[in-house]
Amino acid sequence: MQDPAITPELIDSHGIKPDEYAEILRILDREPTFTELGIFSAMWNEHCSYKSSKKWLRTLPTEGPQVICGPGENAGVVDIGDGQAVVFKMESHNHPSYIEPYQGAATGVGGILRDVFTMGARPIAAMNALSFGEKDHPKTRQLVHGVVEGVGGYGNCFGVPTVGGEVRFHPAYNGNCLVNAFAAGLADADKIFYSAASGIGRPVVYLGAKTGRDGVGGATMASAEFDETIEEKRPTVQVGDPFTEKRLMEACLELMQTGAVISIQDMGAAGLTCSAVEMGDKGNLGVRLDLENVPVREEAMTAYEMMLSESQERMLMVLDPAKEAEAKAVFDKWDLDFAIVGETIAEDRFLIVHNGEVKADVPLKALSGNAPEYDRPWIPSEVTSEMEDVPQVDPIDGLTALIGSANYCSRQWVYQQYDSQVMADTAQGPGLGAGLIRVHGTGKHLAFTSDVTPRYVRANPEEGGKQAVAEAWRNLCAVGALPLATTDNLNFGNPEKPEIMGQFVGALKGIGAACSALDMPIVSGNVSLYNETDGQGILPTPTIGAVGLIAADEDPIVGTARDGHVALMVGETTGHLGQSALLAEVFNREDGDAPAVDLEAERQTGEFIRANRNLIGACTDLSDGGLIMAAFELAEAAGVGVILDDDSTPLLFGEDQARYLIACSFDEAEALMSAAAQAGIAIQTVGRFTGDQVKAGSASAPLAELAELYRGSFARHFA
């Protein structure tokens, strides 16, 4: 088949700008072949090269005594003691999920699981953070059903517990949903596998499923805005097979025990191209590939298609040649393809040969390490603290509006479609704060959470970025876990617009400050830009995934409120209502500033909770919906009523940060108040748990009625 001629239209369709094409001509000193054009397009797009974000990502704190491996590998690695490590990462599959919700979400889960087990870790937990358009938008119902079924369909079949996540709705996501997938695994700290190739003349081995035409050009599609041609992009979405992935994981983990693996990389975005280039670039080697040896499932596939296919469940490995027979036997046993498709070479070359014909011959470093990098112009976001007065609200009316809304009702309709108990080590599943997994065979627990409040980030990117990290910190502390480290999934609009780039820069400044102050370095992550449709961008959504550790001699805080318990609020309250859930759901307003985040106060209150875990019956942090929402959630989970002493709207619905609500006995409350006084931490009694009503001042309603509204609303909106 004849390759098409290289025309300006073809170059543009590959997302390559005129100045970038001029640089390609300079590097090659000739016109590129069609396959080379595809390779440059894949490696220089935003999704693979981070060309708009690299400058600012370098400013993030990524190191600490607990960090074994920070950003730049398939996933981050953090020490959890006893020779063990937790391996984790979060990554987006936004564009594919909007085009083809089930497969987009399913392959997002598959890709993030591969990132973890390619490091030598067995996955133990998954989470997902989902953002959809307004509930009545004609596409939202289809997206919610497809994405949730895709996440569950892949994760449940693969056999990893989904222990947490978030779901939100806002008109800004009408044309561009967000699907952020998180996975974590356990590994021996001295048996981590990396992607840097080493040794000249070593075989490059293709592992796993066969290559098809699904997903060709997927990474380029993920780096572009959507418009009316969206349906034409459906073939760029990959198709997943979780049962093949399960076999691939078992084969890879078995193979790693043989000593045959020199380096290994999963084939994700840009498939064979990206995996081969990254291995060569990190090892300062070149790579030659002979494509006639690539296992394919479709006839007459071209070099261009093989290099850019994003078919799932595939790995690329550099192998110890002495162990070739042993390695092949492992993959034969698991009924997976094992094919030597090339070798490492000394020169800085990426050489692609198909049936004896050279299809591409480019300097490998130019594709990865020396890819374009932009210092995009940006303007600081305008932050306004002005807002209209908020009238006094009947507490029960306000609470009812929140718990009946798509944004703040129970997510059980979603998480009941996910298996949260597989592997039998889940100590706390979704719906009750941070997820908890027992570290098998030890007394330790790992805690997982995912957090961001996009309306805060839009109002004030720096404070909103801080708040996302601070809320993750609080969710971990609330279950008694020491926060260890974070992964970020930075979802923004078009970085070529200075105001969008300003949001990105501001949010990263806030995230960096919070991660430094709270000793939660960022060890992995993902940037997803161009989340726009017809020029309308999403809310800035820098999702923070965080992991914490509960030591073997510590108990997690997983109790529930009981009749007679005192309700104690820890932390300072001023009654901040700017950008609050109350404003959004009751008054349909999004005005005012985001709440200020005092990072020293966050550290102090979080450490106070962990240090006094033995005095705490139940605990939750205060975030969206403030005190009344937190009190209702504790009461509803326990099936016991709650009486709050005050009916002031700022006190009940304010969203001040660095605060927790505790349920405990009277004697424990006295001990906590004494400990707080010694530590200089604000604490006050705000009510008690008793009876079968939710009361605030003179307003009340039966807990059972409110619980039914809370638990049934999501299904009423979407089932």
XYZ file of C-alpha atoms in Angstrom:
719
model
C 0.000 0.000 0.000
C 1.380 3.384 -1.051
C 1.979 5.902 1.746
C 0.080 9.186 1.284
C 1.984 12.291 0.213
C 3.045 14.649 3.013
C 0.822 17.716 2.553
C 0.061 20.700 4.828
C -3.400 19.178 5.409
C -1.890 15.840 6.482
C 0.581 17.584 8.808
C -2.251 19.607 10.365
C -4.414 16.493 10.828
C -1.568 15.028 12.910
C -1.697 17.993 15.303
C 1.763 19.208 14.255
C 2.148 23.006 14.165
C 4.085 24.678 11.290
C 7.030 25.596 13.557
C 7.152 22.011 14.848
C 7.180 20.665 11.300
C 10.046 23.033 10.494
C 11.936 21.541 13.461
C 11.266 18.007 12.147
C 12.745 19.034 8.769
C 15.792 20.448 10.586
C 16.290 17.253 12.649
C 15.944 14.895 9.678
C 17.434 17.201 7.021
C 14.722 15.809 4.708
C 10.971 15.346 4.497
C 9.641 12.701 6.926
C 8.056 9.466 5.736
C 4.375 8.902 6.581
C 5.361 6.571 9.449
C 7.861 9.120 10.773
C 5.191 11.823 10.669
C 2.928 9.571 12.753
C 5.754 8.852 15.218
C 6.584 12.554 15.684
C 2.870 13.317 16.038
C 2.509 10.687 18.757
C 5.627 11.616 20.703
C 5.334 15.405 20.411
C 1.664 15.700 21.276
C 0.656 17.124 24.651
C -0.470 13.750 26.033
C 2.982 12.144 25.652
C 5.470 15.047 25.725
C 3.936 17.368 28.407
C 5.360 20.182 26.277
C 3.148 22.883 27.857
C 3.473 21.675 31.439
C 7.063 20.408 31.899
C 8.355 23.783 33.060
C 5.825 23.958 35.896
C 5.869 20.265 36.818
C 9.557 20.667 37.687
C 8.572 23.053 40.498
C 6.627 20.368 42.412
C 8.157 18.657 45.477
C 8.905 15.053 44.505
C 11.399 13.846 47.111
C 11.346 12.667 50.709
C 12.873 9.938 52.858
C 9.880 7.704 52.066
C 10.197 8.093 48.264
C 11.898 5.218 46.432
C 10.928 6.412 42.929
C 9.358 9.740 41.977
C 7.856 10.994 38.686
C 9.207 9.778 35.356
C 8.540 6.056 35.692
C 5.338 4.111 35.068
C 4.261 4.787 38.675
C 5.627 6.250 41.908
C 7.108 4.019 44.624
C 6.966 4.774 48.360
C 8.497 2.844 51.273
C 6.015 1.474 53.834
C 8.573 -0.315 56.042
C 9.392 -4.012 56.542
C 10.975 -4.188 53.081
C 7.660 -3.343 51.400
C 6.641 -0.549 49.035
C 3.377 0.849 47.717
C 3.372 1.632 43.974
C 0.679 4.019 42.681
C -0.410 6.465 40.003
C -3.451 8.308 38.657
C -4.091 8.907 34.963
C -6.824 10.358 32.773
C -8.895 8.751 30.043
C -11.104 11.772 29.420
C -11.368 12.136 25.659
C -11.856 8.405 24.929
C -14.549 8.155 27.625
C -16.564 11.004 26.123
C -16.441 9.426 22.653
C -17.047 5.800 23.748
C -17.938 5.768 27.487
C -17.739 2.042 28.256
C -14.475 1.238 26.461
C -12.939 4.621 27.283
C -13.413 4.079 31.010
C -12.583 0.359 30.892
C -9.275 0.881 29.099
C -8.465 3.744 31.477
C -8.677 1.216 34.321
C -6.655 -1.332 32.317
C -3.916 1.185 31.527
C -3.442 2.337 35.108
C -3.313 -1.282 36.369
C -0.544 -2.022 33.830
C 1.399 1.025 35.053
C 1.435 -0.574 38.508
C 2.214 -4.208 37.717
C 4.868 -3.300 35.144
C 6.849 -2.002 38.168
C 6.651 -5.465 39.770
C 3.724 -4.688 42.092
C 0.524 -6.702 42.503
C -2.448 -4.280 42.366
C -4.393 -4.101 45.655
C -6.674 -1.063 45.224
C -8.340 1.135 42.610
C -10.202 4.448 42.713
C -11.787 6.700 40.116
C -12.654 10.404 39.996
C -15.475 11.190 37.551
C -16.759 14.587 36.384
C -19.905 14.857 34.240
C -22.079 17.644 32.835
C -25.312 18.814 34.438
C -27.683 15.974 35.277
C -30.361 17.023 32.775
C -27.999 17.437 29.819
C -29.023 14.991 27.042
C -25.643 13.204 27.054
C -25.055 12.940 30.821
C -27.170 9.846 31.527
C -25.488 7.863 28.733
C -22.036 8.930 29.932
C -22.751 8.090 33.588
C -24.054 4.616 32.711
C -21.293 3.847 30.198
C -18.417 5.082 32.345
C -19.600 3.417 35.574
C -20.237 0.130 33.754
C -16.823 0.369 32.056
C -14.972 1.001 35.335
C -16.828 -1.867 37.039
C -16.682 -4.212 34.067
C -12.894 -4.020 33.797
C -11.945 -3.722 37.476
C -14.348 -6.443 38.655
C -13.212 -8.934 35.998
C -9.539 -8.190 36.617
C -10.087 -8.659 40.359
C -8.967 -5.487 42.135
C -11.095 -3.783 44.826
C -12.369 -0.270 44.079
C -12.149 1.462 47.464
C -12.852 5.127 46.780
C -13.297 7.995 44.385
C -15.591 10.897 43.602
C -18.396 11.857 41.210
C -19.390 15.434 40.390
C -21.756 17.246 38.015
C -21.382 20.736 36.528
C -22.388 22.369 33.216
C -18.687 23.001 32.453
C -18.284 19.240 31.767
C -21.277 19.019 29.371
C -18.988 18.646 26.345
C -16.027 16.926 28.005
C -16.387 14.477 30.891
C -13.376 13.549 33.040
C -12.445 9.963 33.898
C -9.407 9.813 36.195
C -8.306 6.302 37.182
C -6.063 5.439 40.149
C -4.374 2.145 41.024
C -2.013 1.059 43.783
C -0.036 -2.121 44.255
C 2.319 -3.806 46.713
C 5.886 -4.828 45.928
C 9.107 -5.766 47.673
C 11.085 -2.539 47.992
C 14.215 -4.219 46.563
C 12.400 -5.796 43.600
C 11.099 -2.774 41.676
C 11.290 -2.987 37.875
C 12.139 0.082 35.798
C 11.757 1.032 32.138
C 15.304 2.195 31.274
C 16.835 -0.145 28.716
C 20.431 -1.265 29.276
C 22.968 -3.271 27.306
C 23.644 -3.141 23.567
C 22.347 -5.877 21.262
C 19.779 -7.147 23.749
C 16.460 -8.459 22.452
C 13.403 -6.201 22.586
C 10.423 -8.457 23.293
C 6.727 -7.890 22.644
C 4.431 -9.446 25.290
C 0.686 -9.952 25.673
C -2.219 -9.498 23.275
C -2.014 -9.075 19.511
C -1.945 -5.667 17.785
C -5.034 -4.449 15.941
C -6.166 -1.176 14.435
C -8.041 -0.005 17.548
C -6.747 3.187 19.100
C -4.566 4.273 16.137
C -3.935 7.971 16.779
C -5.468 7.908 20.254
C -2.767 9.996 21.929
C -3.052 12.684 19.250
C -6.851 12.714 19.664
C -6.382 13.129 23.436
C -4.314 16.267 22.797
C -6.957 18.121 20.794
C -10.156 20.004 21.526
C -13.482 18.470 20.521
C -15.776 19.932 17.849
C -18.613 18.726 15.615
C -16.371 15.987 14.116
C -16.366 14.047 17.405
C -18.124 10.940 16.005
C -15.321 10.517 13.453
C -12.901 9.992 16.351
C -14.605 6.795 17.615
C -12.019 4.446 15.948
C -9.262 6.104 18.024
C -10.709 4.543 21.220
C -9.142 1.263 22.348
C -11.013 -1.923 23.232
C -10.180 -3.672 26.501
C -10.134 -7.311 27.615
C -9.727 -7.614 31.408
C -9.272 -11.410 31.339
C -6.275 -11.052 29.013
C -4.889 -8.348 31.304
C -5.236 -10.642 34.319
C -3.197 -13.302 32.503
C -0.692 -10.656 31.408
C -0.202 -9.549 35.020
C 0.326 -13.097 36.290
C 2.754 -13.824 33.432
C 4.732 -10.612 34.031
C 4.977 -11.139 37.801
C 6.071 -14.752 37.213
C 8.582 -13.664 34.575
C 10.045 -11.082 36.974
C 10.950 -13.906 39.380
C 13.199 -15.517 36.731
C 15.703 -12.660 36.467
C 15.069 -12.419 32.706
C 13.712 -8.839 32.758
C 16.283 -6.088 32.141
C 13.622 -3.385 31.715
C 9.893 -3.336 31.057
C 7.331 -0.768 29.915
C 3.610 -1.055 29.301
C 2.219 -0.062 25.918
C -0.181 2.759 26.721
C -0.616 6.025 24.837
C 1.030 5.838 21.394
C 1.551 2.102 21.878
C 4.691 0.522 20.484
C 6.166 3.925 19.575
C 6.035 5.459 23.042
C 7.095 2.327 24.940
C 10.139 1.715 22.732
C 11.201 5.373 22.693
C 10.867 5.773 26.474
C 12.922 2.635 27.160
C 15.651 3.771 24.783
C 15.654 7.385 25.957
C 15.930 6.500 29.661
C 18.742 4.027 28.944
C 20.584 6.330 26.475
C 20.306 3.672 23.787
C 18.819 3.370 20.340
C 16.186 0.806 19.313
C 15.675 -1.154 16.102
C 12.256 -2.765 15.502
C 11.428 -5.366 12.824
C 7.675 -5.020 12.433
C 7.103 -8.253 10.487
C 7.632 -10.002 13.862
C 4.905 -8.021 15.686
C 1.929 -10.309 16.495
C -1.102 -8.831 14.692
C -4.775 -9.749 14.645
C -5.669 -7.960 11.406
C -4.362 -8.491 7.891
C -2.163 -6.129 5.872
C -1.388 -3.806 8.770
C 0.999 -1.020 7.766
C 4.053 0.141 9.685
C 2.146 3.347 10.540
C -0.758 1.372 12.039
C 1.477 -0.999 14.009
C 3.540 1.826 15.472
C 0.515 3.908 16.526
C -2.025 1.255 17.511
C -3.141 1.489 21.136
C -4.431 -2.069 21.370
C -4.599 -2.993 25.034
C -2.964 -5.606 27.282
C 0.523 -5.321 25.736
C 4.030 -4.857 27.181
C 7.493 -4.248 25.801
C 10.569 -5.680 27.509
C 14.323 -5.787 27.155
C 15.370 -9.364 27.898
C 18.465 -11.119 29.169
C 19.230 -13.223 26.048
C 20.416 -16.147 28.177
C 16.917 -16.470 29.654
C 14.940 -16.309 26.396
C 13.658 -19.913 26.477
C 12.642 -19.626 30.144
C 10.807 -16.347 29.494
C 8.990 -17.676 26.431
C 7.829 -20.724 28.411
C 6.127 -18.450 30.956
C 4.134 -16.632 28.258
C 3.299 -19.858 26.430
C 1.891 -21.186 29.704
C -0.391 -18.155 30.049
C -1.382 -18.392 26.346
C 0.013 -14.952 25.498
C 2.163 -13.747 22.633
C 5.920 -13.586 23.150
C 7.861 -12.242 20.174
C 11.338 -10.799 19.707
C 10.613 -7.684 17.631
C 13.940 -5.873 17.738
C 17.105 -5.072 19.650
C 18.860 -2.283 21.516
C 21.552 -0.477 19.522
C 24.402 1.864 20.476
C 23.467 4.741 18.161
C 20.891 7.423 18.981
C 18.445 5.981 16.412
C 14.873 4.783 16.285
C 15.005 2.464 13.278
C 11.762 0.878 12.046
C 12.020 -1.845 9.412
C 9.066 -3.677 7.838
C 9.725 -6.623 5.512
C 13.231 -5.348 4.803
C 12.100 -1.791 4.001
C 13.126 1.098 6.289
C 9.918 2.883 7.299
C 11.429 5.262 9.846
C 14.942 6.270 10.856
C 15.015 9.175 13.311
C 17.215 10.288 16.237
C 15.546 8.661 19.239
C 16.422 11.474 21.674
C 14.599 13.974 19.457
C 11.365 12.081 20.097
C 11.476 12.073 23.889
C 14.230 13.774 25.856
C 14.537 16.613 23.338
C 10.857 16.975 22.414
C 9.534 20.559 22.169
C 8.979 22.421 25.412
C 6.908 25.589 25.638
C 6.862 28.430 28.119
C 3.254 29.357 27.400
C 2.189 32.918 28.173
C -0.105 33.071 31.193
C -2.049 35.666 33.099
C -2.816 35.308 36.809
C -6.435 34.468 37.528
C -8.541 37.339 38.779
C -9.588 36.485 42.322
C -12.589 38.322 43.712
C -13.758 37.963 47.296
C -16.856 40.064 46.697
C -20.151 38.271 47.171
C -23.741 39.093 47.949
C -25.012 38.410 51.446
C -26.298 34.898 52.075
C -29.725 34.889 53.757
C -30.383 32.699 56.804
C -31.557 29.262 55.620
C -33.785 26.795 57.447
C -31.166 24.151 58.392
C -33.291 21.170 57.326
C -34.312 22.828 54.041
C -30.656 23.510 53.289
C -29.579 19.980 54.222
C -32.421 18.478 52.154
C -31.325 20.486 49.100
C -27.780 19.147 49.465
C -28.500 15.478 50.109
C -31.132 15.338 47.371
C -28.808 16.889 44.761
C -26.778 14.895 42.236
C -23.582 16.368 43.711
C -24.057 15.548 47.391
C -26.370 12.547 47.612
C -24.946 9.092 48.382
C -22.911 7.509 45.556
C -23.994 3.978 46.475
C -25.666 3.490 43.045
C -22.171 3.956 41.575
C -19.966 2.048 43.987
C -22.330 -0.897 44.408
C -21.491 -1.693 40.774
C -17.837 -2.038 41.751
C -16.362 -4.986 43.634
C -14.812 -3.453 46.749
C -14.196 -6.713 48.625
C -12.287 -8.916 46.159
C -8.957 -10.188 47.618
C -10.626 -10.018 51.103
C -8.326 -7.321 52.512
C -10.696 -4.331 52.356
C -11.144 -2.851 55.849
C -13.221 0.127 54.633
C -14.773 0.476 51.205
C -16.312 3.422 49.344
C -18.788 5.818 50.931
C -17.255 6.255 54.386
C -14.197 8.476 53.809
C -10.795 7.139 52.775
C -10.686 3.516 51.606
C -8.636 1.118 53.744
C -6.781 -2.014 52.655
C -5.042 -4.397 55.071
C -1.456 -5.123 54.041
C -1.785 -8.882 53.819
C 0.120 -10.833 56.441
C 1.021 -7.733 58.478
C -0.878 -5.545 60.943
C -0.516 -2.506 58.658
C -3.216 -0.725 56.643
C -2.952 1.518 53.581
C -5.469 4.353 53.159
C -6.487 5.847 49.792
C -8.381 9.011 48.855
C -9.017 11.223 45.818
C -9.941 14.901 46.169
C -10.431 18.249 44.445
C -13.082 20.992 44.560
C -13.026 22.467 41.027
C -15.202 25.500 41.827
C -12.595 26.556 44.421
C -9.823 26.176 41.825
C -11.694 28.296 39.282
C -12.378 31.038 41.865
C -8.821 31.023 43.217
C -6.417 28.561 41.564
C -3.694 28.793 44.214
C -5.988 28.338 47.244
C -7.994 25.712 45.321
C -4.798 23.777 44.547
C -3.818 23.923 48.220
C -7.302 22.829 49.268
C -7.230 19.699 47.081
C -4.060 18.515 48.838
C -5.352 19.620 52.267
C -8.604 17.697 51.853
C -6.679 14.580 50.829
C -4.515 15.040 53.955
C -7.638 15.357 56.139
C -9.337 12.299 54.661
C -6.258 10.211 55.449
C -5.860 11.657 58.958
C -9.574 11.090 59.665
C -9.064 7.304 59.412
C -5.853 7.510 61.453
C -3.387 7.212 58.558
C -0.081 9.052 58.268
C -0.158 10.715 54.804
C 2.797 9.448 52.760
C 2.656 10.846 49.241
C 0.412 11.974 46.399
C -0.210 11.511 42.693
C -1.858 14.234 40.633
C -4.152 14.237 37.610
C -4.109 17.787 36.245
C -7.208 18.324 34.055
C -7.423 21.736 32.365
C -8.641 23.407 29.173
C -6.578 24.793 26.279
C -3.090 25.857 27.496
C -2.691 28.149 24.484
C -5.183 30.504 26.177
C -3.238 32.625 28.705
C -6.114 32.609 31.203
C -6.250 28.767 31.177
C -2.472 28.555 31.509
C -2.829 30.998 34.420
C -5.216 28.585 36.146
C -2.692 25.772 35.637
C 0.234 27.797 37.013
C -1.764 29.031 40.007
C -3.045 25.560 40.881
C 0.472 24.075 40.691
C 1.812 26.782 42.987
C -0.873 25.887 45.547
C -0.377 22.133 45.158
C 3.395 22.489 45.501
C 3.098 24.640 48.634
C 0.674 22.193 50.280
C 2.655 19.066 49.375
C 5.800 20.672 50.831
C 4.127 21.898 54.024
C 2.411 18.564 54.677
C 5.328 16.289 53.630
C 3.241 14.629 50.904
C 5.534 14.699 47.839
C 4.117 14.062 44.386
C 5.579 10.782 43.123
C 3.624 10.271 39.887
C 0.880 11.862 37.857
C -0.650 12.874 34.580
C -1.502 16.094 32.750
C -4.645 16.271 30.623
C -5.008 19.500 28.641
C -7.297 20.639 25.810
C -10.396 19.516 27.727
C -12.573 21.869 25.682
C -15.457 21.537 23.264
C -16.243 24.306 20.779
C -13.995 26.621 22.799
C -15.728 25.953 26.141
C -13.272 24.654 28.752
C -13.952 22.469 31.785
C -13.557 23.728 35.341
C -9.867 23.461 36.291
C -9.774 20.028 37.974
C -6.383 19.078 39.464
C -7.365 15.784 41.130
C -5.127 14.691 44.002
C -4.820 10.982 44.802
C -3.158 10.340 48.146
C -1.902 7.331 50.095
C -1.431 7.004 53.863
C -0.114 4.324 56.220
C -1.460 2.983 59.511
C 1.329 1.173 61.351
C 0.919 -2.354 62.714
C 0.715 -1.082 66.297
C -1.961 1.537 65.473
C -5.723 1.114 65.110
C -7.558 2.707 62.198
C -10.370 5.130 63.093
C -13.319 3.238 61.595
C -15.943 3.291 64.358
C -19.440 4.769 64.078
C -21.355 7.274 66.185
C -23.503 5.785 68.974
C -26.517 6.982 70.937
C -25.210 9.285 73.652
C -22.040 10.301 71.832
C -20.943 13.945 71.993
C -20.362 15.814 68.676
C -17.039 17.702 68.852
C -15.732 20.036 66.150
C -11.962 20.457 65.878
C -10.529 23.570 64.162
C -11.389 27.252 63.734
C -14.764 28.254 62.262
C -15.458 31.667 60.750
C -18.389 30.546 58.590
C -16.894 30.906 55.080
C -19.703 30.621 52.499
C -17.919 31.763 49.317
C -18.076 29.081 46.570
C -19.902 26.797 49.040
C -22.121 23.837 48.284
C -24.999 25.747 49.922
C -24.587 28.651 47.485
C -24.464 26.288 44.494
C -27.369 23.984 45.393
C -29.789 26.330 47.208
C -29.131 29.699 45.537
C -27.668 28.580 42.175
C -24.726 30.922 42.818
C -20.966 30.506 42.391
C -19.601 33.727 43.851
C -17.083 34.740 46.470
C -13.554 33.525 47.099
C -12.483 29.966 47.823
C -11.846 29.305 51.528
C -8.343 30.173 52.708
C -6.117 27.184 53.527
C -3.855 27.524 56.567
C -1.361 24.724 55.995
C 0.119 24.940 59.499
C -3.388 24.594 60.948
C -4.001 21.604 58.649
C -0.862 19.934 59.958
C -1.728 20.628 63.608
C -5.343 19.432 63.472
C -4.412 16.342 61.428
C -1.632 15.385 63.850
C -4.047 15.953 66.773
C -6.562 13.503 65.279
C -3.920 10.826 64.699
C -2.330 11.283 68.124
C -5.684 10.930 69.909
C -7.162 8.091 67.837
C -7.881 6.010 70.945
C -10.307 8.675 72.241
C -12.276 8.920 68.988
C -15.398 6.865 68.276
C -15.959 8.140 64.732
C -14.396 10.939 62.694
C -14.890 12.776 59.419
C -13.342 15.900 57.971
C -15.498 18.965 57.222
C -15.622 19.900 53.556
C -18.532 20.390 51.100
C -21.703 21.290 52.991
C -19.878 22.096 56.225
C -20.838 20.966 59.728
C -24.433 19.934 59.046
C -23.424 17.702 56.122
C -20.649 16.041 58.161
C -22.990 15.517 61.135
C -25.695 14.044 58.893
C -23.214 11.652 57.237
C -21.965 10.353 60.604
C -25.552 10.020 61.879
C -26.806 8.319 58.704
C -23.938 5.804 58.647
C -24.680 4.891 62.280
C -28.490 4.953 62.071
C -28.714 7.332 65.038
C -30.155 10.859 65.154
C -28.132 14.032 65.757
C -28.962 17.278 67.541
C -26.891 20.343 66.647
C -26.953 23.200 69.154
C -26.886 26.110 66.705
C -28.990 26.981 63.637
C -26.731 29.737 62.246
C -26.261 29.330 58.469
C -22.530 30.293 58.475
C -21.783 27.864 61.324
C -23.771 24.970 59.829
C -22.928 25.391 56.120
C -19.584 27.276 56.183
C -16.677 25.511 54.485
C -13.698 26.664 56.560
C -10.764 24.291 56.195
C -8.604 22.321 58.686
C -11.648 21.007 60.574
C -12.949 17.609 61.729
C -16.107 16.346 63.409
C -15.686 13.690 66.106
C -18.229 11.431 67.805
C -17.137 10.110 71.213
C -18.308 9.448 74.769
C -18.581 12.244 77.344
C -15.410 11.138 79.155
C -13.468 10.908 75.882
C -14.756 14.365 74.915
C -13.384 15.813 78.158
C -9.994 14.171 77.521
C -9.928 15.456 73.915
C -10.796 19.006 75.014
C -8.004 18.904 77.572
C -5.513 17.596 74.968
C -6.622 20.278 72.471
C -6.190 23.031 75.066
C -2.616 21.858 75.723
C -1.895 21.766 71.962
C -3.487 25.178 71.353
C -6.091 23.727 68.982
C -9.652 25.071 68.776
C -12.294 22.520 69.804
C -15.954 22.896 70.755
C -19.002 20.807 71.532
C -21.569 21.329 68.745
C -24.245 18.802 69.706
C -24.870 15.132 70.420
C -25.900 11.927 68.671
C -29.202 10.561 69.986
C -32.784 9.692 69.028
C -34.127 9.321 65.505
C -34.274 12.938 64.301
C -31.830 15.357 62.676
C -32.249 18.653 64.550
C -30.599 22.064 64.323
C -32.068 24.752 66.536
C -35.854 24.417 66.260
C -35.795 22.717 62.826
C -35.957 18.918 62.633
C -36.789 15.991 60.363
C -36.822 12.198 60.827
C -33.407 10.660 60.104
C -35.107 7.795 58.206
C -36.754 10.231 55.738
C -33.505 12.107 55.133
C -31.564 8.842 54.795
C -33.999 7.589 52.144
C -33.627 10.842 50.194
C -29.812 10.683 50.528
C -29.490 7.030 49.468
C -32.107 7.050 46.732
C -31.430 10.326 44.925
C -28.632 9.166 42.622
C -30.756 6.330 41.258
C -33.712 8.701 40.854
C -31.506 11.042 38.814
C -29.799 8.412 36.649
C -31.119 4.843 36.969
